[in-house]
Amino acid sequence: MPSKPRPSAEEVQDDDAQALPMGKYFASSDKAVRDKAVDGLKQFLVARGDDLLEDKELTKLWKGLFFCFWHSDKPLVQQALATDLAELLLKIPSAPASLHFLKGFWDMILREWTKIDVHRIDKFYMLIRRFVNAAFRLQLRENWDDNCCDAYEYILTRPNGPLDPDDPKHITSLAYHLADIYLEELEKALNASESTCPVPILDVIQPFLVFAARTPVKASVPRLQDTVFQPLTSALTQPASEEPPAKRPRLSGGSSPPNLSTVIARSTLDHSRHYPPKKTTATSTLDSEPSEPAEIRKAILKAILDVGGQSETREHSRKKLFAFWKAATAEGQTDQTEWDAS
């Protein structure tokens, strides 16, 4: 039986922009066909506007995109495709549609993760990094709108999500990679964005507070402390004239702490979905002003103390969170008596 001819790049280009691009085009071994399919997808998603894809369609789409990225072998091709796919989040004009597309991405990653071999794992880590960065820029575009931030937090922490703390079969490598890159990509996104809207920093790290409290994996809490809590609280105690990050002491994990100068300068406590401030006139993040680093550090440590004291926090997590709070409080000479116990 003769083999079925491959679709040409021209055939893909002529597809109706209103029709969902076929998965076989994304999985083609011909790079030109794959490139045209991605271009067609951008037109398709932009044309749909607020119209969300059905879950079945979204699953089929991301199955094709998984193999599209799988077939990209050369480093420069991989980097370009990873950037193009992540940028689709910003090309989609509707925030709900962008977040729905992002949910499809994470569903695909979690579904296909065990099939990724050691030779391809690094490029998929890079793809995740690009999407984390784009997700932050999406929230910046929306001025950290409460609904947008709630939806993003749900994507990360929902049942079977990448930061689901209650999943006994959780893929720890994904959670660790997210923690490793999270603050670094936030810094990059802030520097790349034209928006000057302050960052609700307590809400941004909330998924990791929840995960640290309830994860059944004992090694996860020290990992989150080294990659999220410690770099952030340390950066908040560094004077402006502090020596460059490359000369600072390394963390216990062996990697240099990220430069978080823009994160620190742009963070605010004036508007938070999880930790309402004592006094503020801000009705949204857009109305907020950046807060003083010392106040932000107090608030973060208070949040760690609070989550450590919750009834659903696992005992092994409680001990580590309290120990971190105690050490960080002593190091920064933070007077926690200024905060209510509630």
PDB file of C-alpha atoms in Angstrom, residues 157-161 163-170 210-211 213-216 312-314:
ATOM      1  CA  THR A 157      -2.325  24.092  42.773  1.00  0.00           C
ATOM      2  CA  ARG A 158      -5.504  22.364  41.493  1.00  0.00           C
ATOM      3  CA  PRO A 159      -5.922  18.605  41.912  1.00  0.00           C
ATOM      4  CA  ASN A 160      -3.293  16.902  39.735  1.00  0.00           C
ATOM      5  CA  GLY A 161      -1.683  20.284  39.022  1.00  0.00           C
ATOM      6  CA  LEU A 163       1.965  22.124  42.658  1.00  0.00           C
ATOM      7  CA  ASP A 164      -0.870  19.947  43.982  1.00  0.00           C
ATOM      8  CA  PRO A 165       0.258  19.301  47.580  1.00  0.00           C
ATOM      9  CA  ASP A 166      -2.191  16.455  48.156  1.00  0.00           C
ATOM     10  CA  ASP A 167      -1.314  14.238  45.185  1.00  0.00           C
ATOM     11  CA  PRO A 168       0.517  11.124  46.455  1.00  0.00           C
ATOM     12  CA  LYS A 169       1.826  10.512  42.915  1.00  0.00           C
ATOM     13  CA  HIS A 170       3.067  14.062  42.485  1.00  0.00           C
ATOM     14  CA  VAL A 210       0.571  25.840  50.451  1.00  0.00           C
ATOM     15  CA  PHE A 211       2.763  23.209  48.818  1.00  0.00           C
ATOM     16  CA  ALA A 213       2.775  22.997  54.255  1.00  0.00           C
ATOM     17  CA  ARG A 214       0.990  19.959  52.850  1.00  0.00           C
ATOM     18  CA  THR A 215       3.455  18.071  50.679  1.00  0.00           C
ATOM     19  CA  PRO A 216       4.000  14.457  51.813  1.00  0.00           C
ATOM     20  CA  GLU A 312      -3.785  20.792  57.776  1.00  0.00           C
ATOM     21  CA  THR A 313      -0.017  21.387  57.775  1.00  0.00           C
ATOM     22  CA  ARG A 314       1.925  18.130  58.008  1.00  0.00           C
TER      23      ARG A 314
END
